[in-house]
GROMACS .gro file of C-alpha atoms in nm:
model
  456
    1MET     CA    1  -4.866  -5.222  -3.154
    2THR     CA    2  -4.534  -5.049  -3.132
    3SER     CA    3  -4.451  -4.667  -3.194
    4VAL     CA    4  -4.233  -4.579  -3.540
    5VAL     CA    5  -3.953  -4.382  -3.434
    6SER     CA    6  -3.797  -4.109  -3.506
    7SER     CA    7  -3.477  -4.090  -3.753
    8SER     CA    8  -3.312  -3.839  -3.504
    9GLU     CA    9  -3.450  -4.086  -3.144
   10HIS     CA   10  -3.201  -4.328  -2.987
   11VAL     CA   11  -3.303  -4.624  -2.856
   12ILE     CA   12  -3.199  -4.782  -2.503
   13ILE     CA   13  -3.312  -5.144  -2.435
   14ILE     CA   14  -3.242  -5.263  -2.057
   15VAL     CA   15  -3.266  -5.623  -2.007
   16LEU     CA   16  -3.291  -5.711  -1.583
   17TRP     CA   17  -3.335  -6.062  -1.470
   18LYS     CA   18  -3.316  -5.986  -1.045
   19TYR     CA   19  -3.154  -5.663  -1.075
   20ARG     CA   20  -3.439  -5.385  -0.977
   21LEU     CA   21  -3.365  -5.107  -1.152
   22SER     CA   22  -3.499  -4.750  -1.042
   23LEU     CA   23  -3.437  -4.460  -1.325
   24TYR     CA   24  -3.605  -4.243  -1.076
   25ARG     CA   25  -3.283  -3.907  -1.133
   26TRP     CA   26  -3.322  -4.022  -1.513
   27LYS     CA   27  -3.475  -3.720  -1.747
   28ARG     CA   28  -3.684  -3.793  -2.015
   29ARG     CA   29  -3.558  -3.718  -2.340
   30ASP     CA   30  -3.726  -3.642  -2.613
   31ASP     CA   31  -3.421  -3.799  -2.871
   32VAL     CA   32  -3.403  -4.135  -2.612
   33LYS     CA   33  -3.655  -4.393  -2.620
   34ILE     CA   34  -3.624  -4.657  -2.322
   35ILE     CA   35  -3.725  -4.975  -2.372
   36VAL     CA   36  -3.756  -5.261  -2.038
   37VAL     CA   37  -3.750  -5.633  -2.073
   38ALA     CA   38  -3.796  -5.808  -1.781
   39PRO     CA   39  -4.006  -5.999  -1.553
   40PRO     CA   40  -4.280  -5.911  -1.342
   41ARG     CA   41  -4.118  -5.576  -1.014
   42MET     CA   42  -3.817  -5.536  -1.131
   43LEU     CA   43  -3.891  -5.213  -1.244
   44VAL     CA   44  -3.905  -4.952  -0.890
   45ASP     CA   45  -4.047  -4.666  -1.074
   46GLU     CA   46  -4.173  -4.710  -1.456
   47THR     CA   47  -4.293  -4.303  -1.505
   48ASN     CA   48  -3.931  -4.284  -1.675
   49VAL     CA   49  -3.986  -4.579  -1.895
   50ASP     CA   50  -4.096  -4.552  -2.294
   51VAL     CA   51  -4.202  -4.935  -2.327
   52TYR     CA   52  -4.234  -5.226  -1.997
   53TYR     CA   53  -4.200  -5.547  -2.207
   54GLN     CA   54  -4.265  -5.784  -1.881
   55VAL     CA   55  -4.136  -6.154  -1.960
   56GLU     CA   56  -4.214  -6.454  -1.710
   57PRO     CA   57  -4.004  -6.698  -1.810
   58PRO     CA   58  -3.943  -7.048  -1.575
   59ILE     CA   59  -3.737  -7.080  -1.241
   60ARG     CA   60  -3.501  -7.256  -1.387
   61ASP     CA   61  -3.428  -7.030  -1.710
   62HIS     CA   62  -3.095  -7.020  -1.624
   63ASP     CA   63  -3.026  -6.928  -1.988
   64HIS     CA   64  -3.303  -6.704  -1.973
   65CYS     CA   65  -3.409  -6.800  -2.361
   66LEU     CA   66  -3.719  -6.588  -2.304
   67LEU     CA   67  -3.588  -6.321  -2.251
   68MET     CA   68  -3.321  -6.301  -2.491
   69HIS     CA   69  -3.600  -6.437  -2.772
   70LYS     CA   70  -3.778  -6.097  -2.666
   71VAL     CA   71  -3.437  -5.947  -2.702
   72ARG     CA   72  -3.371  -6.050  -3.071
   73GLU     CA   73  -3.727  -5.986  -3.154
   74LEU     CA   74  -3.705  -5.584  -3.061
   75CYS     CA   75  -3.329  -5.570  -3.200
   76SER     CA   76  -3.489  -5.644  -3.507
   77ILE     CA   77  -3.747  -5.393  -3.491
   78PHE     CA   78  -3.577  -5.122  -3.468
   79SER     CA   79  -3.260  -5.220  -3.625
   80SER     CA   80  -3.242  -4.959  -3.880
   81LYS     CA   81  -3.215  -4.713  -3.527
   82ASN     CA   82  -2.891  -4.859  -3.427
   83PRO     CA   83  -3.051  -4.997  -3.071
   84LYS     CA   84  -2.803  -5.007  -2.825
   85LEU     CA   85  -2.880  -5.319  -2.513
   86VAL     CA   86  -2.746  -5.204  -2.170
   87VAL     CA   87  -2.707  -5.502  -1.831
   88PHE     CA   88  -2.658  -5.416  -1.509
   89GLU     CA   89  -2.578  -5.793  -1.392
   90ARG     CA   90  -2.321  -6.026  -1.470
   91SER     CA   91  -2.499  -6.307  -1.567
   92LEU     CA   92  -2.684  -6.140  -1.892
   93GLN     CA   93  -2.353  -6.029  -2.003
   94ARG     CA   94  -2.283  -6.300  -2.216
   95PRO     CA   95  -2.641  -6.398  -2.385
   96ILE     CA   96  -2.601  -6.050  -2.466
   97ALA     CA   97  -2.327  -6.058  -2.600
   98GLN     CA   98  -2.430  -6.315  -2.868
   99ILE     CA   99  -2.685  -6.165  -2.960
  100ARG     CA  100  -2.498  -5.858  -3.042
  101ARG     CA  101  -2.287  -6.094  -3.248
  102ASP     CA  102  -2.546  -6.233  -3.408
  103MET     CA  103  -2.720  -5.924  -3.463
  104GLU     CA  104  -2.522  -5.708  -3.565
  105VAL     CA  105  -2.545  -5.461  -3.269
  106ASP     CA  106  -2.295  -5.234  -3.110
  107GLY     CA  107  -2.158  -5.331  -2.818
  108PHE     CA  108  -1.914  -5.635  -2.650
  109LYS     CA  109  -1.879  -5.954  -2.847
  110PRO     CA  110  -1.880  -6.236  -2.662
  111GLU     CA  111  -1.452  -6.319  -2.708
  112GLN     CA  112  -1.394  -5.977  -2.603
  113LEU     CA  113  -1.599  -6.021  -2.268
  114LEU     CA  114  -1.263  -6.280  -2.180
  115HIS     CA  115  -1.114  -6.033  -2.068
  116PHE     CA  116  -1.325  -5.921  -1.801
  117MET     CA  117  -1.420  -6.287  -1.671
  118HIS     CA  118  -1.021  -6.353  -1.649
  119ALA     CA  119  -0.869  -5.996  -1.548
  120GLU     CA  120  -0.512  -6.185  -1.513
  121GLU     CA  121  -0.552  -6.345  -1.822
  122ALA     CA  122  -0.575  -6.001  -2.028
  123ILE     CA  123  -0.316  -5.892  -1.810
  124THR     CA  124  -0.084  -6.069  -1.949
  125MET     CA  125  -0.219  -6.062  -2.345
  126ARG     CA  126  -0.205  -5.710  -2.333
  127ASN     CA  127   0.088  -5.605  -2.278
  128GLY     CA  128   0.056  -5.198  -2.204
  129LEU     CA  129  -0.132  -5.294  -1.865
  130ALA     CA  130   0.134  -5.578  -1.801
  131ALA     CA  131   0.382  -5.226  -1.757
  132ILE     CA  132   0.111  -5.111  -1.499
  133SER     CA  133   0.023  -5.365  -1.301
  134LEU     CA  134   0.148  -5.537  -1.011
  135ARG     CA  135   0.447  -5.778  -1.003
  136GLN     CA  136   0.332  -6.176  -0.966
  137CYS     CA  137   0.456  -6.478  -1.024
  138SER     CA  138   0.194  -6.825  -1.057
  139LEU     CA  139   0.231  -7.181  -0.857
  140SER     CA  140   0.019  -7.456  -1.013
  141GLY     CA  141  -0.044  -7.803  -0.923
  142THR     CA  142  -0.111  -7.926  -0.553
  143PRO     CA  143  -0.016  -7.675  -0.335
  144GLN     CA  144   0.355  -7.815  -0.192
  145PRO     CA  145   0.483  -7.622   0.077
  146ASP     CA  146   0.799  -7.709   0.210
  147THR     CA  147   0.853  -7.784  -0.253
  148TRP     CA  148   0.699  -7.419  -0.320
  149ALA     CA  149   0.870  -7.217  -0.076
  150GLU     CA  150   1.173  -7.318  -0.201
  151ALA     CA  151   1.111  -7.327  -0.555
  152VAL     CA  152   0.922  -6.965  -0.563
  153ARG     CA  153   1.270  -6.778  -0.277
  154ASN     CA  154   1.430  -6.631  -0.533
  155GLN     CA  155   1.105  -6.555  -0.783
  156VAL     CA  156   0.957  -6.370  -0.516
  157THR     CA  157   1.297  -6.195  -0.434
  158SER     CA  158   1.348  -6.075  -0.793
  159LEU     CA  159   0.998  -5.993  -0.920
  160ILE     CA  160   0.787  -5.908  -0.661
  161GLY     CA  161   1.050  -5.797  -0.423
  162GLY     CA  162   1.050  -6.004  -0.132
  163PHE     CA  163   0.774  -6.035   0.160
  164PRO     CA  164   0.559  -5.923   0.233
  165ALA     CA  165   0.314  -6.116  -0.065
  166VAL     CA  166  -0.023  -6.148  -0.140
  167VAL     CA  167  -0.123  -6.538  -0.178
  168ARG     CA  168  -0.488  -6.614  -0.329
  169PRO     CA  169  -0.596  -6.882  -0.569
  170LEU     CA  170  -0.634  -6.781  -0.945
  171ARG     CA  171  -0.973  -6.844  -0.937
  172HIS     CA  172  -1.295  -6.869  -0.665
  173HIS     CA  173  -1.199  -6.674  -0.403
  174CYS     CA  174  -1.341  -6.543  -0.130
  175ALA     CA  175  -1.187  -6.273   0.176
  176HIS     CA  176  -1.067  -6.550   0.335
  177SER     CA  177  -0.870  -6.740   0.114
  178VAL     CA  178  -0.635  -6.502   0.061
  179GLY     CA  179  -0.305  -6.447   0.225
  180PHE     CA  180  -0.116  -6.154   0.359
  181ILE     CA  181   0.220  -6.295   0.382
  182ARG     CA  182   0.468  -6.192   0.603
  183ASN     CA  183   0.712  -6.452   0.595
  184GLU     CA  184   0.800  -6.768   0.404
  185ASN     CA  185   0.713  -6.943   0.778
  186GLU     CA  186   0.358  -6.779   0.724
  187PHE     CA  187   0.412  -6.850   0.313
  188LYS     CA  188   0.428  -7.224   0.377
  189ASN     CA  189   0.173  -7.268   0.643
  190TRP     CA  190  -0.130  -7.083   0.418
  191PHE     CA  191  -0.003  -7.327   0.198
  192ARG     CA  192  -0.042  -7.621   0.418
  193PHE     CA  193  -0.409  -7.474   0.544
  194GLN     CA  194  -0.459  -7.514   0.149
  195ARG     CA  195  -0.323  -7.822   0.085
  196ASN     CA  196  -0.610  -7.985   0.376
  197SER     CA  197  -0.857  -7.797   0.284
  198SER     CA  198  -1.209  -8.021   0.197
  199VAL     CA  199  -1.373  -7.657   0.042
  200HIS     CA  200  -1.106  -7.479  -0.216
  201ARG     CA  201  -0.939  -7.782  -0.447
  202ASN     CA  202  -0.669  -7.507  -0.646
  203GLU     CA  203  -0.422  -7.613  -0.860
  204HIS     CA  204  -0.375  -7.192  -0.942
  205TYR     CA  205  -0.226  -6.995  -0.736
  206VAL     CA  206  -0.121  -6.599  -0.776
  207VAL     CA  207   0.209  -6.460  -0.576
  208GLN     CA  208   0.192  -6.127  -0.551
  209GLU     CA  209   0.349  -5.774  -0.495
  210TYR     CA  210   0.182  -5.618  -0.185
  211VAL     CA  211   0.160  -5.257  -0.182
  212ASP     CA  212   0.178  -5.074   0.173
  213ASP     CA  213   0.071  -4.731   0.223
  214GLY     CA  214  -0.138  -4.688  -0.102
  215HIS     CA  215  -0.524  -4.626  -0.141
  216GLU     CA  216  -0.734  -4.901  -0.276
  217PHE     CA  217  -0.959  -4.767  -0.578
  218ASN     CA  218  -1.247  -4.826  -0.788
  219ALA     CA  219  -1.326  -4.600  -1.104
  220VAL     CA  220  -1.627  -4.569  -1.278
  221CYS     CA  221  -1.515  -4.475  -1.649
  222SER     CA  222  -1.639  -4.456  -1.996
  223SER     CA  223  -1.461  -4.403  -2.294
  224THR     CA  224  -1.602  -4.089  -2.420
  225GLU     CA  225  -1.613  -3.874  -2.110
  226GLY     CA  226  -1.247  -4.045  -1.970
  227ILE     CA  227  -1.336  -4.055  -1.540
  228LEU     CA  228  -1.679  -3.985  -1.366
  229GLY     CA  229  -1.644  -4.082  -1.006
  230CYS     CA  230  -1.437  -4.313  -0.756
  231ILE     CA  231  -1.459  -4.542  -0.421
  232SER     CA  232  -1.110  -4.520  -0.256
  233ALA     CA  233  -1.045  -4.668   0.068
  234ILE     CA  234  -0.969  -4.432   0.292
  235GLU     CA  235  -0.712  -4.692   0.494
  236THR     CA  236  -0.382  -4.706   0.347
  237HIS     CA  237  -0.152  -4.901   0.561
  238ARG     CA  238  -0.449  -5.251   0.543
  239SER     CA  239  -0.636  -5.382   0.292
  240VAL     CA  240  -1.020  -5.404   0.281
  241LEU     CA  241  -0.994  -5.753   0.253
  242GLU     CA  242  -0.712  -5.789   0.583
  243CYS     CA  243  -1.017  -5.510   0.746
  244ILE     CA  244  -1.314  -5.731   0.669
  245GLN     CA  245  -1.035  -6.080   0.725
  246ASN     CA  246  -0.964  -5.936   1.090
  247GLN     CA  247  -1.392  -5.776   1.155
  248GLN     CA  248  -1.241  -5.497   1.196
  249SER     CA  249  -1.414  -5.181   1.066
  250TYR     CA  250  -1.336  -4.986   0.756
  251ALA     CA  251  -1.375  -4.663   0.534
  252LEU     CA  252  -1.435  -4.666   0.173
  253GLU     CA  253  -1.537  -4.186   0.031
  254TYR     CA  254  -1.684  -4.173  -0.308
  255LEU     CA  255  -1.515  -3.916  -0.495
  256SER     CA  256  -1.682  -3.674  -0.835
  257ALA     CA  257  -1.447  -3.663  -1.120
  258ASN     CA  258  -1.365  -3.378  -0.999
  259GLN     CA  259  -1.279  -3.460  -0.673
  260THR     CA  260  -1.079  -3.721  -0.758
  261ARG     CA  261  -0.814  -3.514  -1.001
  262ASP     CA  262  -0.771  -3.294  -0.731
  263ILE     CA  263  -0.726  -3.574  -0.450
  264PHE     CA  264  -0.567  -3.849  -0.669
  265PRO     CA  265  -0.413  -3.675  -0.922
  266GLY     CA  266  -0.290  -3.870  -1.265
  267LEU     CA  267  -0.558  -4.114  -1.173
  268GLU     CA  268  -0.767  -3.994  -1.479
  269SER     CA  269  -0.457  -4.066  -1.732
  270PHE     CA  270  -0.396  -4.364  -1.601
  271CYS     CA  271  -0.768  -4.492  -1.639
  272ILE     CA  272  -0.763  -4.370  -1.968
  273GLN     CA  273  -0.475  -4.552  -2.042
  274VAL     CA  274  -0.622  -4.865  -1.966
  275ILE     CA  275  -0.926  -4.840  -2.197
  276LYS     CA  276  -0.761  -4.775  -2.454
  277SER     CA  277  -0.499  -5.056  -2.397
  278VAL     CA  278  -0.807  -5.292  -2.369
  279PHE     CA  279  -1.163  -5.129  -2.497
  280PRO     CA  280  -1.274  -5.082  -2.892
  281SER     CA  281  -1.260  -4.684  -2.968
  282SER     CA  282  -1.591  -4.779  -3.097
  283TYR     CA  283  -1.746  -4.818  -2.672
  284LEU     CA  284  -2.015  -4.685  -2.535
  285GLY     CA  285  -2.068  -4.793  -2.194
  286LEU     CA  286  -1.924  -4.765  -1.851
  287ILE     CA  287  -1.590  -4.946  -1.719
  288PHE     CA  288  -1.554  -5.054  -1.371
  289ILE     CA  289  -1.152  -4.998  -1.325
  290ARG     CA  290  -0.954  -5.116  -0.948
  291GLY     CA  291  -0.607  -5.049  -0.855
  292TYR     CA  292  -0.395  -4.927  -0.609
  293TYR     CA  293  -0.224  -4.532  -0.576
  294LYS     CA  294   0.000  -4.417  -0.381
  295ASP     CA  295   0.174  -4.100  -0.584
  296HIS     CA  296   0.113  -4.015  -0.910
  297ASN     CA  297   0.362  -4.167  -1.059
  298GLU     CA  298   0.304  -4.514  -0.881
  299ILE     CA  299  -0.057  -4.672  -0.980
  300PHE     CA  300  -0.107  -4.991  -1.010
  301PHE     CA  301  -0.391  -5.205  -1.214
  302LEU     CA  302  -0.552  -5.505  -1.005
  303GLY     CA  303  -0.883  -5.581  -1.255
  304PHE     CA  304  -1.196  -5.438  -1.422
  305GLY     CA  305  -1.532  -5.510  -1.478
  306LEU     CA  306  -1.875  -5.356  -1.652
  307GLU     CA  307  -2.079  -5.302  -1.360
  308PRO     CA  308  -2.026  -5.266  -0.967
  309ASP     CA  309  -1.846  -5.548  -0.753
  310SER     CA  310  -2.132  -5.546  -0.439
  311GLU     CA  311  -2.430  -5.337  -0.340
  312THR     CA  312  -2.195  -5.136  -0.135
  313ALA     CA  313  -2.033  -4.948  -0.419
  314ARG     CA  314  -2.381  -4.927  -0.583
  315HIS     CA  315  -2.516  -4.747  -0.265
  316LEU     CA  316  -2.183  -4.524  -0.321
  317TYR     CA  317  -2.278  -4.406  -0.627
  318ALA     CA  318  -2.637  -4.319  -0.514
  319LEU     CA  319  -2.486  -4.135  -0.258
  320PRO     CA  320  -2.436  -3.772  -0.470
  321GLN     CA  321  -2.747  -3.619  -0.572
  322SER     CA  322  -2.649  -3.606  -0.932
  323CYS     CA  323  -2.694  -3.928  -1.059
  324PRO     CA  324  -2.651  -4.309  -0.962
  325TRP     CA  325  -2.450  -4.542  -1.198
  326GLU     CA  326  -2.722  -4.655  -1.420
  327VAL     CA  327  -2.826  -4.360  -1.547
  328LEU     CA  328  -2.461  -4.271  -1.624
  329ALA     CA  329  -2.491  -4.639  -1.747
  330LEU     CA  330  -2.722  -4.515  -1.975
  331THR     CA  331  -2.570  -4.158  -2.060
  332ALA     CA  332  -2.287  -4.314  -2.166
  333GLN     CA  333  -2.446  -4.518  -2.467
  334LEU     CA  334  -2.559  -4.131  -2.624
  335GLY     CA  335  -2.147  -4.023  -2.714
  336PRO     CA  336  -2.060  -3.718  -2.529
  337GLN     CA  337  -2.302  -3.485  -2.361
  338PRO     CA  338  -2.259  -3.134  -2.237
  339GLU     CA  339  -2.181  -3.073  -1.847
  340ASP     CA  340  -2.493  -3.025  -1.629
  341SER     CA  341  -2.350  -2.718  -1.382
  342THR     CA  342  -2.741  -2.723  -1.219
  343ASN     CA  343  -2.745  -3.065  -1.114
  344VAL     CA  344  -2.393  -3.062  -0.938
  345ASP     CA  345  -2.339  -3.142  -0.574
  346ASN     CA  346  -2.030  -3.037  -0.404
  347ASN     CA  347  -2.058  -3.314  -0.105
  348TYR     CA  348  -1.787  -3.617  -0.060
  349HIS     CA  349  -1.958  -3.894   0.062
  350LEU     CA  350  -1.844  -4.198   0.229
  351VAL     CA  351  -1.964  -4.490   0.411
  352ILE     CA  352  -1.832  -4.666   0.702
  353ASN     CA  353  -1.824  -5.079   0.729
  354PHE     CA  354  -1.821  -5.300   1.010
  355PRO     CA  355  -1.778  -5.617   0.920
  356SER     CA  356  -1.989  -5.905   1.014
  357ALA     CA  357  -1.802  -6.138   1.300
  358GLU     CA  358  -1.926  -6.484   1.393
  359GLY     CA  359  -2.193  -6.487   1.658
  360VAL     CA  360  -2.511  -6.336   1.811
  361LEU     CA  361  -2.540  -5.977   1.800
  362ILE     CA  362  -2.710  -5.861   2.136
  363HIS     CA  363  -2.720  -5.503   2.051
  364GLN     CA  364  -2.827  -5.223   1.836
  365THR     CA  365  -2.606  -4.941   1.993
  366ASN     CA  366  -2.643  -4.573   1.959
  367ILE     CA  367  -2.442  -4.376   1.678
  368LEU     CA  368  -2.448  -4.021   1.836
  369ARG     CA  369  -2.513  -3.759   1.537
  370ARG     CA  370  -2.195  -3.582   1.429
  371GLU     CA  371  -2.096  -3.218   1.249
  372SER     CA  372  -2.154  -3.463   0.897
  373ASN     CA  373  -2.483  -3.541   0.797
  374MET     CA  374  -2.535  -3.911   0.897
  375ARG     CA  375  -2.762  -4.247   0.814
  376VAL     CA  376  -2.716  -4.524   0.982
  377SER     CA  377  -2.814  -4.883   0.845
  378TRP     CA  378  -2.804  -5.152   1.079
  379LYS     CA  379  -2.765  -5.510   0.885
  380SER     CA  380  -2.852  -5.775   1.132
  381ALA     CA  381  -3.114  -5.758   1.388
  382GLU     CA  382  -3.016  -5.793   1.746
  383SER     CA  383  -3.048  -6.152   1.856
  384ALA     CA  384  -2.983  -6.236   1.449
  385GLU     CA  385  -2.724  -6.518   1.403
  386MET     CA  386  -2.470  -6.369   1.221
  387LYS     CA  387  -2.211  -6.536   0.976
  388ASP     CA  388  -1.779  -6.439   0.943
  389SER     CA  389  -1.776  -6.151   0.660
  390ASP     CA  390  -1.648  -6.288   0.380
  391HIS     CA  391  -1.739  -5.967   0.172
  392LEU     CA  392  -1.751  -5.582   0.145
  393ASP     CA  393  -2.135  -5.626   0.173
  394ASP     CA  394  -2.103  -5.900   0.432
  395ASN     CA  395  -2.200  -5.591   0.780
  396VAL     CA  396  -2.332  -5.566   1.091
  397LEU     CA  397  -2.293  -5.254   1.089
  398GLN     CA  398  -2.271  -4.949   0.738
  399VAL     CA  399  -2.258  -4.549   0.855
  400PHE     CA  400  -2.336  -4.294   0.575
  401LEU     CA  401  -2.160  -3.990   0.599
  402TRP     CA  402  -2.146  -3.678   0.391
  403ASN     CA  403  -2.003  -3.255   0.444
  404SER     CA  404  -1.925  -3.005   0.215
  405ASN     CA  405  -1.572  -3.016   0.441
  406ARG     CA  406  -1.364  -3.289   0.308
  407THR     CA  407  -1.114  -3.263   0.671
  408LYS     CA  408  -1.463  -3.244   0.870
  409LEU     CA  409  -1.579  -3.530   0.709
  410LEU     CA  410  -1.296  -3.705   0.734
  411ALA     CA  411  -1.232  -3.673   1.168
  412ASP     CA  412  -1.631  -3.759   1.206
  413CYS     CA  413  -1.547  -4.081   1.015
  414ASN     CA  414  -1.207  -4.159   1.263
  415ASP     CA  415  -1.425  -4.066   1.576
  416ILE     CA  416  -1.690  -4.279   1.504
  417MET     CA  417  -1.427  -4.633   1.430
  418ARG     CA  418  -1.295  -4.551   1.755
  419SER     CA  419  -1.574  -4.527   1.956
  420THR     CA  420  -1.799  -4.780   1.849
  421ASP     CA  421  -1.865  -5.079   2.022
  422ILE     CA  422  -2.115  -5.357   1.879
  423THR     CA  423  -2.188  -5.562   2.161
  424ILE     CA  424  -2.152  -5.949   1.997
  425ASP     CA  425  -2.183  -6.348   2.226
  426ARG     CA  426  -1.924  -6.528   1.964
  427ASN     CA  427  -1.876  -6.842   1.929
  428ALA     CA  428  -1.559  -7.013   2.101
  429LEU     CA  429  -1.421  -7.256   1.858
  430ASN     CA  430  -1.197  -7.539   1.945
  431GLU     CA  431  -0.955  -7.365   1.621
  432ARG     CA  432  -1.000  -7.084   1.375
  433HIS     CA  433  -1.006  -7.214   0.974
  434SER     CA  434  -0.834  -6.912   0.802
  435LEU     CA  435  -0.962  -6.999   0.399
  436CYS     CA  436  -1.350  -6.999   0.411
  437ARG     CA  437  -1.637  -6.980   0.640
  438LYS     CA  438  -1.790  -7.333   0.573
  439ASN     CA  439  -1.494  -7.509   0.709
  440VAL     CA  440  -1.647  -7.424   1.056
  441ALA     CA  441  -1.964  -7.623   0.994
  442LYS     CA  442  -1.728  -7.884   1.036
  443LEU     CA  443  -1.561  -7.799   1.398
  444THR     CA  444  -1.648  -7.866   1.770
  445ALA     CA  445  -1.840  -7.513   1.902
  446LYS     CA  446  -1.865  -7.445   2.307
  447GLU     CA  447  -2.014  -7.236   2.490
  448LEU     CA  448  -2.136  -6.834   2.358
  449VAL     CA  449  -1.939  -6.633   2.532
  450ARG     CA  450  -1.922  -6.228   2.540
  451SER     CA  451  -1.782  -6.015   2.376
  452CYS     CA  452  -1.673  -5.690   2.173
  453THR     CA  453  -1.636  -5.556   1.862
  454THR     CA  454  -1.386  -5.277   1.837
  455THR     CA  455  -1.169  -5.132   1.605
  456ASP     CA  456  -0.864  -5.171   1.711
   0.00000   0.00000   0.00000
């Protein structure tokens, strides 16, 4: 029998599908009831959960019918308590949004989620965002390199300030389908590859302003607390996607709210502006805002989401001893909370990614200890075959560092990237496609050639 909750108790219903959740840093509270609806083995630790309803859905239940049926039942039971529905997976956002509308539960409704599924459309729909977004123009139809080069020549100059520029499909793009174009010839060649590609059949493309000497960032915020933390790229002379395409190592730094305010002044005000432009004032939950930071007067909006966009980001949010993002998401549902000064981590944290490359890993080299605290995680076994990286999580090696002295932390980071060589047998191919890894299967491979990844 379901227990009766007191009138002052918050009810939070967490719905899981394939996401393994750990709430070991959640401090149980008398005024909060945590209910989880999920398949078996989705909870790493059940001790901080009040009720766990296991649902065994069919393998091909892509509509999550059994899960949603149980959630509707619980929303009906706790309707007088104004329950909050929390999910950590993008695939569950739409069905949960539908339940919110049908059951009159607070939170995002289906029509509001469109802003997150199609960020570029949201930019054009919201004048407040268009003013702080990167300049861009769009192209539609089957790629016509010469014709389009002539058509956009004036647009590129007048709208985005000329080359270099970033070109990508509006939908369904990976790291290797994004082009960093330096001149008009590269523009034509990129679209010739697109036109001949059997993998990508896109009809809509975006030509976007290229930001030089800027930090990519992904800030986690809430409408009540403002900025809660930020992940930023250490590199400023090349983007993370460029590093992934070229299999070059790069570093991502996690900064707490106070550290973000010190290192990136003006970023919190920028994020609050984005939140007010898009989110209803009643929204309780986390918002992840992506953009570029050059200085407090030049901050550009790229997009937003309701959950971290990579496993690497989740690991970074969990590094500080305060709160991983799942706990932040639950706390945000409760509205403004007093700051817990007893659980503050003053360390700076970062991760160094070494993108995977086509070939076979020969040896997991030893990473020597530095002054900073360090954790090394090899993502590929020796003699394992690897593919070219096309995402933030496609790495052969990750090195996590933390130190209370940021200067020493960055020095250790640079030393590791400069001195680490990873020996790989690479496939020498007759030609290398620059669009997507799937095209490589159509090419003829020669013998393995011994080579090393470097950070040059």
